[in-house]
């Protein structure tokens, strides 16, 4: 694990061009009234895909492969690299959502007022983390299947990962529409629901960690095929 952490750090030093930071500002779209929050959450694919493309174009994988490290460590390092990017993005979303609570738009603030989808509650961010877990579970094995990714496989893996990641969100969204009690948890604030929201946030975090860990294992197996 220490080797994977060092490789992830190396990716940030070698494969993280400063302009890519601008993509993280997409998380600020949570300020936009009535904009679907899950769409903002899925924008994380842009910096991840761009950085993976940067790694591929600069053949960093080939350079790292020449080092005395296992292939599993190389894949774990890149998976950790992506996971940290996702955590940074969701943290920025949470910060911007918190700030938006103090900026009124019309009859309410942007954190409360949204015409489509869940509101930015702690429960929503738990769902987002589970969505990111599914995203990694699909992205990594497809990206690394049969060796280092080609440009076309990188594109296919990103699109397929987003489509699959939207499935758990659609499930939670459907439940919140059908059952008023579920809707209250995801779309309201206050003492009656905060306990459930924090529980969902904790469970989403656990799902994110577990699925990301599993994605690295599957990616190693897919690479060898």
mmCIF file of N, CA and C in Angstrom, residues 46-97:
data_model
loop_
_atom_site.group_PDB
_atom_site.id
_atom_site.type_symbol
_atom_site.label_atom_id
_atom_site.label_comp_id
_atom_site.label_asym_id
_atom_site.label_seq_id
_atom_site.Cartn_x
_atom_site.Cartn_y
_atom_site.Cartn_z
ATOM 1 N N UNK A 46 -14.778 14.475 -15.938
ATOM 2 C CA UNK A 46 -13.963 15.309 -16.821
ATOM 3 C C UNK A 46 -12.512 15.399 -16.362
ATOM 4 N N UNK A 47 -12.233 15.792 -15.090
ATOM 5 C CA UNK A 47 -10.830 15.815 -14.676
ATOM 6 C C UNK A 47 -10.191 14.436 -14.611
ATOM 7 N N UNK A 48 -10.961 13.413 -14.200
ATOM 8 C CA UNK A 48 -10.396 12.061 -14.135
ATOM 9 C C UNK A 48 -10.005 11.583 -15.520
ATOM 10 N N UNK A 49 -10.932 11.715 -16.483
ATOM 11 C CA UNK A 49 -10.647 11.270 -17.851
ATOM 12 C C UNK A 49 -9.502 12.068 -18.466
ATOM 13 N N UNK A 50 -9.466 13.375 -18.192
ATOM 14 C CA UNK A 50 -8.407 14.217 -18.747
ATOM 15 C C UNK A 50 -7.036 13.816 -18.203
ATOM 16 N N UNK A 51 -6.979 13.546 -16.901
ATOM 17 C CA UNK A 51 -5.704 13.180 -16.288
ATOM 18 C C UNK A 51 -5.260 11.782 -16.718
ATOM 19 N N UNK A 52 -6.216 10.877 -16.887
ATOM 20 C CA UNK A 52 -5.867 9.550 -17.398
ATOM 21 C C UNK A 52 -5.339 9.666 -18.829
ATOM 22 N N UNK A 53 -5.959 10.564 -19.600
ATOM 23 C CA UNK A 53 -5.461 10.803 -20.956
ATOM 24 C C UNK A 53 -4.069 11.410 -20.942
ATOM 25 N N UNK A 54 -3.824 12.287 -19.984
ATOM 26 C CA UNK A 54 -2.499 12.899 -19.835
ATOM 27 C C UNK A 54 -1.456 11.827 -19.514
ATOM 28 N N UNK A 55 -1.820 10.895 -18.635
ATOM 29 C CA UNK A 55 -0.920 9.785 -18.286
ATOM 30 C C UNK A 55 -0.625 8.943 -19.514
ATOM 31 N N UNK A 56 -1.663 8.671 -20.300
ATOM 32 C CA UNK A 56 -1.490 7.828 -21.490
ATOM 33 C C UNK A 56 -0.615 8.520 -22.529
ATOM 34 N N UNK A 57 -0.879 9.799 -22.793
ATOM 35 C CA UNK A 57 -0.140 10.524 -23.831
ATOM 36 C C UNK A 57 1.331 10.706 -23.472
ATOM 37 N N UNK A 58 1.621 10.878 -22.193
ATOM 38 C CA UNK A 58 3.002 11.083 -21.766
ATOM 39 C C UNK A 58 3.682 9.772 -21.375
ATOM 40 N N UNK A 59 2.962 8.668 -21.589
ATOM 41 C CA UNK A 59 3.525 7.327 -21.389
ATOM 42 C C UNK A 59 4.129 7.166 -19.986
ATOM 43 N N UNK A 60 3.448 7.762 -19.021
ATOM 44 C CA UNK A 60 3.924 7.638 -17.642
ATOM 45 C C UNK A 60 3.865 6.192 -17.173
ATOM 46 N N UNK A 61 2.848 5.452 -17.635
ATOM 47 C CA UNK A 61 2.739 4.049 -17.260
ATOM 48 C C UNK A 61 3.973 3.270 -17.689
ATOM 49 N N UNK A 62 4.474 3.574 -18.881
ATOM 50 C CA UNK A 62 5.664 2.873 -19.370
ATOM 51 C C UNK A 62 6.884 3.205 -18.509
ATOM 52 N N UNK A 63 6.978 4.456 -18.086
ATOM 53 C CA UNK A 63 8.094 4.864 -17.230
ATOM 54 C C UNK A 63 8.007 4.166 -15.876
ATOM 55 N N UNK A 64 6.797 4.168 -15.288
ATOM 56 C CA UNK A 64 6.622 3.535 -13.985
ATOM 57 C C UNK A 64 6.828 2.024 -14.072
ATOM 58 N N UNK A 65 6.484 1.433 -15.239
ATOM 59 C CA UNK A 65 6.638 -0.013 -15.407
ATOM 60 C C UNK A 65 8.104 -0.434 -15.361
ATOM 61 N N UNK A 66 8.993 0.503 -15.690
ATOM 62 C CA UNK A 66 10.428 0.200 -15.656
ATOM 63 C C UNK A 66 10.982 0.205 -14.238
ATOM 64 N N UNK A 67 10.177 0.671 -13.292
ATOM 65 C CA UNK A 67 10.621 0.701 -11.901
ATOM 66 C C UNK A 67 10.440 -0.678 -11.267
ATOM 67 N N UNK A 68 11.191 -0.970 -10.218
ATOM 68 C CA UNK A 68 11.051 -2.271 -9.543
ATOM 69 C C UNK A 68 9.805 -2.328 -8.656
ATOM 70 N N UNK A 69 8.625 -2.207 -9.284
ATOM 71 C CA UNK A 69 7.354 -2.279 -8.563
ATOM 72 C C UNK A 69 6.428 -3.254 -9.282
ATOM 73 N N UNK A 70 5.479 -3.779 -8.542
ATOM 74 C CA UNK A 70 4.533 -4.726 -9.129
ATOM 75 C C UNK A 70 3.502 -3.986 -9.979
ATOM 76 N N UNK A 71 2.946 -4.720 -10.965
ATOM 77 C CA UNK A 71 1.878 -4.154 -11.783
ATOM 78 C C UNK A 71 0.686 -3.784 -10.914
ATOM 79 N N UNK A 72 0.413 -4.592 -9.904
ATOM 80 C CA UNK A 72 -0.706 -4.288 -9.003
ATOM 81 C C UNK A 72 -0.513 -2.945 -8.317
ATOM 82 N N UNK A 73 0.721 -2.635 -7.929
ATOM 83 C CA UNK A 73 0.991 -1.355 -7.283
ATOM 84 C C UNK A 73 0.794 -0.192 -8.256
ATOM 85 N N UNK A 74 1.175 -0.398 -9.517
ATOM 86 C CA UNK A 74 0.977 0.648 -10.524
ATOM 87 C C UNK A 74 -0.506 0.966 -10.707
ATOM 88 N N UNK A 75 -1.327 -0.092 -10.780
ATOM 89 C CA UNK A 75 -2.775 0.104 -10.950
ATOM 90 C C UNK A 75 -3.390 0.671 -9.680
ATOM 91 N N UNK A 76 -2.948 0.170 -8.527
ATOM 92 C CA UNK A 76 -3.461 0.712 -7.255
ATOM 93 C C UNK A 76 -3.117 2.190 -7.112
ATOM 94 N N UNK A 77 -1.917 2.568 -7.551
ATOM 95 C CA UNK A 77 -1.520 3.970 -7.482
ATOM 96 C C UNK A 77 -2.390 4.859 -8.341
ATOM 97 N N UNK A 78 -2.713 4.392 -9.561
ATOM 98 C CA UNK A 78 -3.552 5.202 -10.445
ATOM 99 C C UNK A 78 -4.994 5.224 -9.954
ATOM 100 N N UNK A 79 -5.450 4.108 -9.376
ATOM 101 C CA UNK A 79 -6.799 4.080 -8.800
ATOM 102 C C UNK A 79 -6.897 5.038 -7.616
ATOM 103 N N UNK A 80 -5.882 5.040 -6.771
ATOM 104 C CA UNK A 80 -5.858 5.967 -5.641
ATOM 105 C C UNK A 80 -5.798 7.408 -6.124
ATOM 106 N N UNK A 81 -5.065 7.645 -7.183
ATOM 107 C CA UNK A 81 -4.983 8.964 -7.808
ATOM 108 C C UNK A 81 -6.376 9.445 -8.195
ATOM 109 N N UNK A 82 -7.155 8.578 -8.860
ATOM 110 C CA UNK A 82 -8.518 8.936 -9.263
ATOM 111 C C UNK A 82 -9.426 9.130 -8.055
ATOM 112 N N UNK A 83 -9.282 8.267 -7.043
ATOM 113 C CA UNK A 83 -10.139 8.345 -5.861
ATOM 114 C C UNK A 83 -9.916 9.658 -5.102
ATOM 115 N N UNK A 84 -8.670 10.084 -5.006
ATOM 116 C CA UNK A 84 -8.373 11.349 -4.325
ATOM 117 C C UNK A 84 -8.990 12.522 -5.091
ATOM 118 N N UNK A 85 -8.923 12.467 -6.420
ATOM 119 C CA UNK A 85 -9.539 13.517 -7.239
ATOM 120 C C UNK A 85 -11.040 13.581 -6.967
ATOM 121 N N UNK A 86 -11.677 12.412 -6.897
ATOM 122 C CA UNK A 86 -13.117 12.364 -6.635
ATOM 123 C C UNK A 86 -13.442 12.913 -5.245
ATOM 124 N N UNK A 87 -12.622 12.583 -4.271
ATOM 125 C CA UNK A 87 -12.867 13.087 -2.914
ATOM 126 C C UNK A 87 -12.687 14.599 -2.841
ATOM 127 N N UNK A 88 -11.695 15.111 -3.561
ATOM 128 C CA UNK A 88 -11.498 16.562 -3.611
ATOM 129 C C UNK A 88 -12.712 17.233 -4.253
ATOM 130 N N UNK A 89 -13.200 16.636 -5.320
ATOM 131 C CA UNK A 89 -14.337 17.219 -6.050
ATOM 132 C C UNK A 89 -15.594 17.236 -5.179
ATOM 133 N N UNK A 90 -15.891 16.105 -4.517
ATOM 134 C CA UNK A 90 -17.105 16.058 -3.696
ATOM 135 C C UNK A 90 -16.965 16.981 -2.486
ATOM 136 N N UNK A 91 -15.744 17.147 -1.970
ATOM 137 C CA UNK A 91 -15.531 18.084 -0.864
ATOM 138 C C UNK A 91 -15.796 19.519 -1.318
ATOM 139 N N UNK A 92 -15.340 19.858 -2.528
ATOM 140 C CA UNK A 92 -15.602 21.192 -3.069
ATOM 141 C C UNK A 92 -17.093 21.405 -3.287
ATOM 142 N N UNK A 93 -17.782 20.367 -3.781
ATOM 143 C CA UNK A 93 -19.235 20.462 -3.945
ATOM 144 C C UNK A 93 -19.902 20.768 -2.608
ATOM 145 N N UNK A 94 -19.468 20.074 -1.566
ATOM 146 C CA UNK A 94 -20.059 20.270 -0.236
ATOM 147 C C UNK A 94 -19.798 21.688 0.274
ATOM 148 N N UNK A 95 -18.591 22.192 0.041
ATOM 149 C CA UNK A 95 -18.248 23.552 0.478
ATOM 150 C C UNK A 95 -19.099 24.578 -0.260
ATOM 151 N N UNK A 96 -19.196 24.426 -1.582
ATOM 152 C CA UNK A 96 -19.999 25.363 -2.363
ATOM 153 C C UNK A 96 -21.479 25.267 -1.983
ATOM 154 N N UNK A 97 -21.952 24.053 -1.700
ATOM 155 C CA UNK A 97 -23.347 23.888 -1.282
ATOM 156 C C UNK A 97 -23.591 24.580 0.050
#
